[in-house]
Coordinates of C-alpha atoms and ligand atoms in Angstrom, one line a residue:
M1 CA 55.1 87.9 18.6
P2 CA 56.6 85.7 15.9
A3 CA 56.8 82.0 16.6
G4 CA 60.2 80.6 17.8
S5 CA 61.6 83.7 19.4
S6 CA 61.3 85.5 22.7
M7 CA 62.9 88.7 21.4
M8 CA 61.3 92.2 20.9
T9 CA 60.6 93.3 17.4
M10 CA 61.2 97.1 17.6
P11 CA 61.3 98.7 14.2
L12 CA 64.7 100.0 13.1
Q13 CA 64.1 103.7 12.9
I14 CA 66.5 106.6 12.1
S15 CA 65.0 108.7 15.0
S16 CA 66.5 106.1 17.4
L17 CA 70.0 107.2 16.3
I18 CA 69.5 110.9 17.3
R19 CA 67.7 109.9 20.5
H20 CA 70.6 107.6 21.4
A21 CA 73.2 110.3 20.7
D22 CA 71.2 112.7 22.9
R23 CA 71.0 110.3 25.9
V24 CA 74.5 108.7 25.7
H25 CA 76.7 111.3 23.9
G26 CA 74.7 114.4 24.6
D27 CA 77.7 116.7 25.3
V28 CA 79.6 115.8 22.1
Q29 CA 79.9 118.6 19.6
I30 CA 78.7 119.3 16.1
A31 CA 80.8 122.1 14.6
T32 CA 79.9 124.0 11.4
A33 CA 82.6 126.0 9.6
A34 CA 82.8 128.6 6.9
N35 CA 86.1 129.2 5.1
G36 CA 88.0 127.0 7.4
E37 CA 86.8 128.5 10.6
V38 CA 84.1 127.2 13.0
V39 CA 81.1 129.6 13.0
H40 CA 78.7 127.5 15.0
R41 CA 78.9 124.9 17.7
Q42 CA 76.1 122.8 19.3
T43 CA 75.9 119.4 20.9
W44 CA 74.2 116.1 20.0
S45 CA 71.6 117.0 22.7
D46 CA 71.0 120.4 21.1
T47 CA 70.7 118.7 17.7
H48 CA 68.2 116.2 19.1
R49 CA 66.1 119.0 20.7
R50 CA 66.1 121.2 17.6
S51 CA 65.4 118.3 15.3
S52 CA 62.4 117.3 17.4
Q53 CA 61.1 120.9 17.3
L54 CA 61.7 121.0 13.6
A55 CA 59.8 117.8 13.2
A56 CA 56.8 119.3 15.1
S57 CA 57.0 122.4 12.8
L58 CA 56.9 120.2 9.7
L59 CA 53.9 118.3 11.0
A60 CA 52.2 121.6 11.8
L61 CA 52.9 122.7 8.2
G62 CA 51.0 119.7 6.9
I63 CA 53.9 117.6 5.8
S64 CA 52.7 114.0 5.9
A65 CA 54.3 110.6 6.0
G66 CA 55.9 109.6 2.7
E67 CA 56.0 113.2 1.3
R68 CA 59.3 114.4 0.0
V69 CA 61.1 117.4 1.6
A70 CA 64.1 118.6 -0.3
T71 CA 67.3 120.2 0.9
M72 CA 69.5 122.3 -1.4
A73 CA 72.3 122.9 1.1
W74 CA 75.9 122.4 2.1
S75 CA 76.6 120.2 5.1
S76 CA 75.9 122.0 8.4
H77 CA 74.3 121.5 11.8
R78 CA 71.0 122.8 10.2
H79 CA 71.2 120.3 7.4
L80 CA 71.8 117.6 10.1
E81 CA 68.7 118.7 12.0
I82 CA 66.6 118.6 8.8
Y83 CA 68.1 115.2 8.0
Y84 CA 66.7 113.8 11.3
A85 CA 63.5 115.8 11.5
V86 CA 62.1 114.9 8.1
T87 CA 62.8 111.2 8.4
G88 CA 61.7 111.2 12.1
I89 CA 58.1 112.0 11.1
G90 CA 58.1 109.4 8.3
A91 CA 58.6 111.9 5.5
V92 CA 61.4 111.5 2.9
C93 CA 64.4 113.7 2.9
H94 CA 65.5 114.4 -0.7
T95 CA 69.1 115.7 -0.6
V96 CA 69.1 117.5 -4.0
N97 CA 72.6 117.7 -5.6
P98 CA 72.9 121.3 -6.6
K99 CA 76.0 120.6 -8.5
L100 CA 74.2 118.7 -11.2
F101 CA 73.3 120.6 -14.4
V102 CA 70.3 122.9 -13.9
E103 CA 68.1 120.6 -16.1
Q104 CA 69.0 117.6 -14.0
V105 CA 68.2 119.5 -10.7
R106 CA 64.9 120.6 -12.2
Y107 CA 64.2 117.0 -13.3
T108 CA 65.0 115.5 -9.9
M109 CA 62.7 117.9 -8.0
Q110 CA 59.9 117.5 -10.5
H111 CA 60.3 113.7 -10.4
A112 CA 60.4 113.6 -6.6
E113 CA 57.4 116.0 -6.4
D114 CA 59.0 117.7 -3.4
A115 CA 56.5 119.4 -1.2
A116 CA 59.0 121.7 0.6
V117 CA 62.6 122.8 0.2
F118 CA 65.2 124.0 2.7
V119 CA 67.6 126.2 0.8
D120 CA 71.0 127.7 1.5
L121 CA 71.6 131.3 0.2
D122 CA 74.2 130.0 -2.2
F123 CA 71.5 128.0 -4.0
V124 CA 68.7 130.6 -4.1
P125 CA 69.5 131.7 -7.7
L126 CA 69.3 128.0 -8.7
L127 CA 66.0 127.5 -7.0
L128 CA 64.6 130.7 -8.6
Q129 CA 65.5 129.2 -12.0
I130 CA 63.5 126.1 -11.5
L131 CA 60.8 127.2 -9.2
P132 CA 58.2 128.0 -12.0
D133 CA 58.5 124.4 -13.2
C134 CA 58.0 122.8 -9.8
P135 CA 54.3 123.3 -8.9
S136 CA 54.5 120.7 -6.1
L137 CA 56.8 122.9 -4.0
R138 CA 54.4 124.4 -1.4
H139 CA 56.9 125.7 1.1
I140 CA 60.3 127.3 1.0
V141 CA 62.5 127.6 4.1
L142 CA 65.7 129.8 3.9
L143 CA 68.5 128.4 5.9
E144 CA 69.9 131.9 6.7
D145 CA 68.0 135.0 7.4
D146 CA 68.6 137.3 4.5
P147 CA 66.4 140.3 3.5
E148 CA 67.4 140.2 -0.2
A149 CA 66.6 136.5 -0.5
L150 CA 63.3 137.0 1.3
R151 CA 62.5 139.9 -1.2
L152 CA 63.3 137.5 -4.1
I153 CA 61.1 134.7 -2.7
P154 CA 58.4 136.6 -0.6
T155 CA 56.6 133.3 0.3
A156 CA 59.8 131.9 2.0
I157 CA 60.1 131.7 5.7
S158 CA 63.4 131.8 7.6
Y159 CA 64.7 128.6 9.3
E160 CA 65.0 129.7 12.9
Q161 CA 61.6 131.3 12.8
F162 CA 60.1 128.1 11.3
L163 CA 61.8 125.9 13.8
A164 CA 60.7 128.0 16.8
Q165 CA 57.1 127.4 15.9
G166 CA 57.4 123.7 16.8
D167 CA 56.4 122.0 20.0
E168 CA 59.5 121.3 22.2
D169 CA 57.9 118.3 23.8
F170 CA 57.5 116.5 20.5
E171 CA 57.9 112.7 20.7
W172 CA 59.2 110.7 17.8
P173 CA 56.4 108.5 16.3
G174 CA 56.9 104.8 15.6
F175 CA 56.2 103.4 12.2
D176 CA 57.2 100.6 9.8
E177 CA 61.0 100.3 9.4
N178 CA 60.5 99.7 5.6
A179 CA 59.2 103.2 5.2
G180 CA 61.2 105.5 2.8
A181 CA 63.7 107.8 4.5
Y182 CA 66.3 109.4 2.2
L183 CA 66.1 109.9 -1.6
S184 CA 69.3 110.2 -3.6
Y185 CA 69.6 110.5 -7.3
T186 CA 72.5 109.1 -9.3
S187 CA 74.5 111.6 -11.2
G188 CA 73.0 110.6 -14.5
T189 CA 76.0 110.5 -16.7
T190 CA 73.8 108.6 -19.2
G191 CA 70.2 109.8 -19.4
N192 CA 68.2 111.3 -16.6
P193 CA 69.3 110.8 -13.0
K194 CA 67.6 107.9 -11.3
G195 CA 66.2 108.0 -7.8
V196 CA 67.1 105.5 -5.0
L197 CA 64.9 105.6 -1.9
Y198 CA 66.6 104.2 1.2
S199 CA 64.4 102.8 4.0
H200 CA 64.8 103.3 7.7
R201 CA 65.8 99.6 8.0
S202 CA 68.3 99.7 5.2
T203 CA 69.9 102.9 6.6
I204 CA 70.3 101.5 10.1
L205 CA 71.7 98.2 8.9
H206 CA 74.1 100.1 6.6
T207 CA 75.1 102.4 9.6
W208 CA 76.0 99.4 11.8
A209 CA 78.0 97.8 9.1
Q210 CA 79.9 100.9 8.1
S211 CA 81.0 101.6 11.7
L212 CA 82.8 98.2 12.1
P213 CA 86.6 98.1 12.5
D214 CA 87.3 96.7 9.1
A215 CA 84.8 99.1 7.5
M216 CA 85.2 102.8 8.7
N217 CA 86.3 101.8 12.2
L218 CA 84.3 104.5 13.9
R219 CA 84.3 105.2 17.6
S220 CA 83.1 107.8 20.2
Q221 CA 86.6 109.3 20.4
D222 CA 86.6 110.2 16.7
V223 CA 86.3 113.7 15.3
I224 CA 84.8 113.1 11.9
A225 CA 84.9 115.7 9.1
P226 CA 82.6 114.5 6.3
V227 CA 84.2 116.5 3.5
I228 CA 81.8 114.7 1.2
Q229 CA 78.5 116.7 1.2
F230 CA 75.1 115.4 2.3
F231 CA 74.0 115.5 -1.3
H232 CA 76.6 113.0 -2.3
V233 CA 75.0 109.7 -1.1
N234 CA 74.3 111.0 2.4
A235 CA 77.9 112.0 3.0
F236 CA 78.9 108.3 2.7
G237 CA 76.5 107.6 5.6
L238 CA 78.6 109.5 8.2
P239 CA 75.8 111.7 9.7
C240 CA 74.0 108.6 10.8
A241 CA 77.2 106.7 11.8
A242 CA 78.5 109.6 13.9
A243 CA 75.2 109.5 15.9
M244 CA 75.4 105.8 16.4
V245 CA 78.9 105.8 17.8
G246 CA 78.7 109.2 19.4
A247 CA 81.5 110.9 17.5
K248 CA 82.1 114.6 17.1
L249 CA 81.2 116.0 13.7
V250 CA 82.9 118.8 11.9
F251 CA 81.2 120.2 8.8
P252 CA 83.3 122.2 6.5
G253 CA 80.3 123.9 4.8
A254 CA 81.0 125.1 1.3
A255 CA 84.8 125.6 1.7
V256 CA 86.4 122.3 0.6
D257 CA 89.5 123.8 -0.8
A258 CA 92.7 122.3 0.7
A259 CA 93.8 125.4 2.6
S260 CA 90.4 125.8 4.4
L261 CA 90.2 122.1 5.1
Y262 CA 93.7 122.0 6.4
A263 CA 93.0 124.9 8.9
L264 CA 89.8 123.3 10.0
F265 CA 91.3 119.8 10.5
E266 CA 94.1 121.2 12.6
S267 CA 92.0 123.5 14.8
E268 CA 89.3 120.9 15.4
Q269 CA 91.7 118.0 15.8
V270 CA 89.9 115.9 13.1
T271 CA 90.8 112.2 13.3
M272 CA 89.0 110.8 10.2
S273 CA 87.5 112.1 7.0
A274 CA 86.1 110.9 3.8
A275 CA 86.2 112.2 0.2
V276 CA 86.9 111.4 -3.4
P277 CA 90.6 110.9 -4.6
T278 CA 90.9 114.3 -6.4
L279 CA 90.2 116.1 -3.1
W280 CA 92.9 114.1 -1.3
Q281 CA 95.3 114.9 -4.2
Q282 CA 94.6 118.6 -3.7
M283 CA 95.3 118.2 0.1
L284 CA 98.5 116.4 -0.7
N285 CA 99.6 119.3 -3.0
H286 CA 98.9 121.7 -0.2
L287 CA 100.9 119.7 2.4
E288 CA 103.8 119.5 0.0
A289 CA 103.7 123.1 -1.1
N290 CA 103.5 124.4 2.5
N291 CA 105.7 121.8 4.1
C292 CA 103.2 121.1 6.8
Q293 CA 101.7 118.0 8.5
L294 CA 98.2 117.0 9.4
N295 CA 98.8 116.4 13.1
T296 CA 95.7 114.6 14.3
L297 CA 94.3 113.0 11.2
E298 CA 94.7 109.2 11.6
R299 CA 92.9 107.9 8.5
I300 CA 91.0 108.9 5.5
V301 CA 88.4 107.1 3.5
V302 CA 88.8 107.3 -0.2
G303 CA 86.1 106.3 -2.6
G304 CA 83.9 107.4 -5.5
S305 CA 86.7 106.5 -8.0
A306 CA 89.8 104.4 -7.8
C307 CA 92.5 105.6 -5.3
P308 CA 95.8 105.8 -7.2
P309 CA 98.5 103.8 -5.4
K310 CA 100.8 106.8 -5.6
L311 CA 98.4 108.8 -3.4
M312 CA 98.3 105.9 -0.9
H313 CA 102.1 105.8 -0.8
A314 CA 102.4 109.5 -0.1
Y315 CA 99.8 109.7 2.7
Q316 CA 101.0 106.5 4.4
K317 CA 104.7 106.8 4.1
Q318 CA 105.3 110.6 4.2
Y319 CA 102.5 111.6 6.5
G320 CA 101.6 108.5 8.6
I321 CA 97.9 108.8 7.6
K322 CA 96.2 105.5 6.9
I323 CA 94.1 105.1 3.7
R324 CA 90.9 103.1 3.7
H325 CA 89.9 102.4 0.1
V326 CA 86.2 101.9 -0.3
W327 CA 83.8 101.2 -3.2
G328 CA 80.1 101.8 -3.4
M329 CA 77.5 103.6 -5.4
T330 CA 74.2 105.5 -4.8
E331 CA 72.4 102.2 -5.3
T332 CA 74.4 100.5 -2.5
S333 CA 73.7 103.1 0.2
P334 CA 76.7 103.6 -0.6
L335 CA 79.1 101.2 1.1
G336 CA 79.7 97.8 -0.6
V337 CA 83.3 96.9 0.0
T338 CA 86.0 98.4 2.3
N339 CA 89.7 97.6 2.3
A340 CA 91.3 96.5 5.5
F341 CA 94.3 94.1 5.9
K342 CA 93.8 90.6 7.3
A343 CA 96.2 89.1 9.8
K344 CA 97.9 87.2 7.0
H345 CA 99.0 90.5 5.4
E346 CA 100.9 91.7 8.4
N347 CA 104.2 90.2 7.4
I348 CA 104.1 90.2 3.6
G349 CA 106.4 92.6 1.8
E350 CA 105.6 96.3 1.4
E351 CA 104.9 96.1 -2.3
Q352 CA 102.5 93.2 -1.8
R353 CA 100.7 95.2 0.9
Y354 CA 100.2 98.0 -1.5
A355 CA 98.9 95.6 -4.1
V356 CA 96.3 94.4 -1.6
Q357 CA 95.4 98.1 -0.8
A358 CA 95.0 99.0 -4.5
K359 CA 92.0 96.7 -4.5
Q360 CA 88.7 98.3 -3.6
G361 CA 88.2 95.9 -0.7
R362 CA 86.1 93.1 0.8
P363 CA 82.3 93.0 0.9
L364 CA 80.8 94.1 4.2
F365 CA 78.7 91.5 5.9
G366 CA 75.2 92.2 4.4
V367 CA 76.5 92.6 0.9
E368 CA 76.7 89.5 -1.2
M369 CA 78.9 89.9 -4.3
K370 CA 79.8 87.9 -7.3
I371 CA 81.2 88.4 -10.8
V372 CA 79.3 87.0 -13.9
D373 CA 79.8 86.8 -17.6
S374 CA 77.4 88.1 -20.3
E375 CA 75.1 85.1 -19.7
Q376 CA 75.0 85.8 -15.9
K377 CA 77.1 82.7 -15.2
E378 CA 79.3 83.1 -12.1
L379 CA 83.0 83.4 -12.8
P380 CA 85.8 82.1 -10.6
R381 CA 87.0 84.0 -7.5
D382 CA 90.6 83.7 -8.5
G383 CA 91.7 87.3 -8.7
R384 CA 92.2 87.0 -12.4
A385 CA 88.8 86.5 -14.2
A386 CA 87.1 89.8 -14.7
G387 CA 83.4 90.0 -15.1
D388 CA 80.3 92.2 -14.3
I389 CA 80.0 92.8 -10.6
V390 CA 76.5 92.0 -9.2
V391 CA 75.4 92.4 -5.6
R392 CA 72.4 91.8 -3.3
G393 CA 71.6 92.5 0.3
P394 CA 69.4 94.5 2.7
W395 CA 70.9 97.9 1.7
I396 CA 71.1 97.3 -2.0
C397 CA 68.6 99.0 -4.4
R398 CA 65.8 96.7 -5.6
E399 CA 64.2 99.2 -8.0
Y400 CA 64.6 102.8 -9.0
Y401 CA 62.1 105.3 -7.5
R402 CA 59.1 105.8 -9.8
S403 CA 61.0 104.3 -12.7
D404 CA 60.9 101.2 -15.0
A405 CA 64.7 101.4 -15.6
P406 CA 66.0 97.9 -14.9
A407 CA 68.0 97.4 -11.8
L408 CA 68.2 93.6 -11.2
N409 CA 69.2 90.7 -13.5
E410 CA 66.9 87.7 -13.9
D411 CA 68.3 86.1 -10.8
G412 CA 67.5 89.1 -8.6
W413 CA 71.0 90.6 -8.2
F414 CA 71.7 94.3 -8.7
M415 CA 73.8 95.0 -11.8
T416 CA 76.4 97.5 -10.7
G417 CA 77.7 98.4 -14.2
D418 CA 81.2 97.9 -12.8
V419 CA 83.7 95.3 -14.1
G420 CA 86.2 93.7 -11.8
T421 CA 87.8 90.6 -10.2
L422 CA 87.3 88.8 -6.9
D423 CA 90.1 87.0 -5.2
P424 CA 90.0 83.9 -2.9
D425 CA 90.3 86.2 0.2
G426 CA 87.2 88.1 -0.9
Y427 CA 88.9 91.3 -2.2
M428 CA 87.2 92.9 -5.2
Q429 CA 89.2 95.0 -7.6
I430 CA 87.4 97.2 -10.1
T431 CA 89.0 97.2 -13.5
D432 CA 86.5 99.5 -15.1
R433 CA 83.0 100.8 -15.5
S434 CA 81.5 98.5 -18.1
K435 CA 81.2 101.5 -20.5
D436 CA 84.8 102.5 -20.0
V437 CA 86.4 99.1 -20.6
I438 CA 88.7 99.0 -23.7
K439 CA 87.8 96.1 -25.8
T440 CA 90.7 95.1 -28.0
G441 CA 90.9 92.0 -30.2
G442 CA 88.3 90.3 -28.1
E443 CA 90.1 91.0 -24.8
W444 CA 89.6 93.6 -22.2
I445 CA 92.0 96.3 -21.0
S446 CA 91.5 98.1 -17.7
S447 CA 91.6 101.8 -18.1
I448 CA 92.0 102.2 -14.3
A449 CA 95.2 100.1 -14.3
L450 CA 96.7 102.2 -17.1
E451 CA 95.7 105.4 -15.4
N452 CA 97.4 104.3 -12.2
I453 CA 100.6 103.6 -14.1
A454 CA 100.4 107.0 -15.9
L455 CA 99.9 108.8 -12.5
S456 CA 103.0 107.1 -11.1
H457 CA 105.1 109.0 -13.7
D458 CA 106.7 112.1 -12.2
S459 CA 105.6 114.5 -14.9
I460 CA 102.0 113.6 -14.9
A461 CA 99.4 115.5 -12.8
D462 CA 96.2 113.9 -14.1
A463 CA 95.4 111.1 -16.6
A464 CA 92.5 109.4 -18.3
V465 CA 92.7 106.4 -20.6
I466 CA 89.9 106.1 -23.2
A467 CA 89.0 103.6 -25.9
V468 CA 89.4 104.9 -29.5
P469 CA 88.1 103.0 -32.5
H470 CA 90.6 100.9 -34.4
P471 CA 90.0 99.2 -37.8
K472 CA 91.7 96.0 -36.8
W473 CA 91.4 95.6 -33.0
D474 CA 88.0 97.4 -32.6
E475 CA 89.4 99.6 -29.9
R476 CA 92.8 100.7 -28.6
P477 CA 93.7 102.7 -25.5
L478 CA 94.6 106.4 -25.8
L479 CA 96.2 108.2 -22.8
V480 CA 95.0 111.8 -22.3
A481 CA 97.5 113.4 -19.8
V482 CA 97.8 116.6 -18.0
L483 CA 101.5 117.5 -17.4
K484 CA 102.7 119.0 -14.1
P485 CA 103.6 122.7 -14.4
G486 CA 107.1 123.1 -15.9
S487 CA 107.3 119.5 -17.3
S488 CA 108.0 118.9 -20.9
A489 CA 107.8 115.1 -21.1
K490 CA 107.3 113.7 -24.6
P491 CA 104.8 110.9 -25.5
D492 CA 107.5 108.4 -26.1
Q493 CA 109.0 109.0 -22.7
I494 CA 105.7 108.5 -21.0
L495 CA 104.9 105.4 -23.0
A496 CA 108.3 103.9 -22.1
H497 CA 107.1 104.1 -18.4
F498 CA 104.6 101.4 -19.1
N499 CA 107.2 98.9 -20.3
G500 CA 107.4 95.9 -18.0
K501 CA 104.4 97.0 -15.9
V502 CA 101.7 95.6 -18.2
A503 CA 101.5 93.3 -21.2
K504 CA 102.8 95.0 -24.3
W505 CA 99.4 95.0 -26.0
W506 CA 97.9 96.9 -23.0
I507 CA 100.3 99.9 -23.6
P508 CA 98.4 102.9 -24.9
D509 CA 98.9 103.6 -28.6
D510 CA 99.5 107.3 -28.1
V511 CA 99.5 110.1 -25.6
V512 CA 97.7 113.4 -26.1
F513 CA 98.0 116.4 -23.7
A514 CA 95.3 118.5 -22.2
D515 CA 95.4 121.5 -19.9
S516 CA 93.0 119.9 -17.5
L517 CA 90.5 117.0 -17.5
P518 CA 86.7 117.5 -17.1
Y519 CA 85.1 116.2 -13.9
T520 CA 81.5 115.3 -13.1
A521 CA 79.4 116.8 -10.3
T522 CA 80.5 113.9 -8.0
G523 CA 84.2 114.4 -8.6
K524 CA 84.8 111.7 -11.2
I525 CA 86.7 112.1 -14.4
D526 CA 84.1 112.7 -17.1
K527 CA 85.1 110.1 -19.6
K528 CA 82.1 110.7 -21.8
R529 CA 83.3 114.3 -22.5
I530 CA 86.9 113.2 -23.0
R531 CA 85.7 110.5 -25.5
E532 CA 83.6 113.1 -27.3
Q533 CA 86.6 115.3 -27.7
W534 CA 89.4 112.9 -28.4
R535 CA 87.8 110.1 -30.4
K536 CA 87.4 112.5 -33.3
Q537 CA 90.4 114.8 -32.9
K538 CA 93.2 112.3 -32.7
P539 CA 93.6 109.5 -35.1
V540 CA 95.6 106.7 -33.4
K541 CA 98.7 105.3 -34.9
Q542 CA 97.9 102.2 -37.1
Ligands
ADP1 P1 78.4 108.4 -6.5 O1 79.9 108.5 -6.5 O2 77.7 109.7 -6.3 O3 77.9 107.3 -5.7 P2 77.6 106.9 -8.5 O4 76.6 106.1 -7.7 O5 77.2 107.3 -9.9 O6 78.0 108.2 -7.9 O7 79.0 106.2 -8.6 C1 79.2 104.9 -8.3 C2 80.4 104.4 -9.2 O8 81.6 105.1 -8.8 C3 80.7 103.0 -9.0 O9 79.8 102.2 -9.8 C4 82.1 102.9 -9.5 O10 82.1 102.8 -11.0 C5 82.7 104.2 -9.1 N1 83.5 104.0 -7.9 C6 83.1 104.2 -6.6 N2 84.1 103.9 -5.7 C7 85.1 103.5 -6.5 C8 86.5 103.0 -6.2 N3 87.0 102.9 -5.0 N4 87.2 102.6 -7.3 C9 86.8 102.6 -8.5 N5 85.5 103.1 -8.9 C10 84.7 103.5 -7.9

């Protein structure tokens, strides 16, 4: 017993979440869908029972504490069971992102030295491609029974058969809360993906914080559809948070097209969901094209890239669905800031409220944040000075998994690679990723701010602003735009739309048109590819 306290010191363990959900919210459902229709239902109690049995099977297989067990799977009740079973025995659940390039998937599985993998049928061809290069993989479990897949991988075993081998009376073991639990890799837009290993302690603390009212505002009455997959930073933490608060979970599986999601949200009466802005834009197009409403959806969490104000307007004004803008990254578990209004914002004008909402949000308690200059000197929290955002806290990455890549600055703060402002009320606004900032004549221009203005033009469906070299100013902004079908807006008309919205020298020098923009595996505009294409092809006006 530590001196000075009379309190218990129980370790913060992820298995306590599923045990809690079993005892307190046992009859609440977990639904898994395919193509917009629920194909399987079970309860939190079923999930607890099956996870414990699976944990026993894993131990019997010889999986030991600290070993990595991979998943290559869509979100589903089975993925949820694995998520709790693997961490419950002290092993590490590596949620492989199968949407990365095949070389990156191979790299992450080799780097993690996964001992076993649970694989969906959809990803069997991918697994077969990399299997010869992953000698550490001793066991393969197929999530669906399929004779053809079993023929292709004769050593594989089917999930239900594997689970059934486990002892039903299994008891979750206790261990150090600092043990590794989930392993996520960054999408690796520069160099190889880097691994971040969350601990039990960091996960539980993050789960508590994310459930708070000004964060994701989660409660037992919620029906949560994590559209974001497990392999995208643990579905923004929702599989753990739903167990903590006792909410119903609805997994869309592979079908995250707007029509399937719409059907599922309506039939399961979903109240909250989380995804990247592009997905919410597709849903909006669906609602408009079909003249329909989302009748039970109260709020959506939007993160991963900046949420354009136009999207917020449409959801809030036309459909009465609240937007919660959030920012985070793999290295921050992922939630760092969330955007909720304060009491002082209740009676300010509508435009001002939208200006507050366009910011990414305020740090959660547990995340300390500041902005610094190139010498790591702190910059003022005045809402104007922009600098490198650095953070620290109990769910922020200290070092990369098995890597020397630098994570912290000399003062021990994690360098996010994002640039932004902090205002006196604590709201942070991202102006750019440091590599996307447009540096012109010694000043910085925010590509996000310019993209938001471009997207507010009626003719523009998608937009990216990149820096192109300039002999006098070093760099100048170029707008790469995708026009809406049937639109024939000309560059000058589009550029005129910027007048009065930003300083004159911020206005892009030119507009070029593309049929579509490339996106990364995590749904962000791939500026690296856009730069590669347009930096060479289009000389900017002098
Ligand atoms: P993932 O999206 O898989 O977490 P990363 O960890 O690579 O992938 O992405 C984190 C980055 O995404 C952040 O550093 C930031 O640049 C960007 N990002 C996340 N949320 C937002 C947001 N709300 N607005 C602007 N950029 C964001």
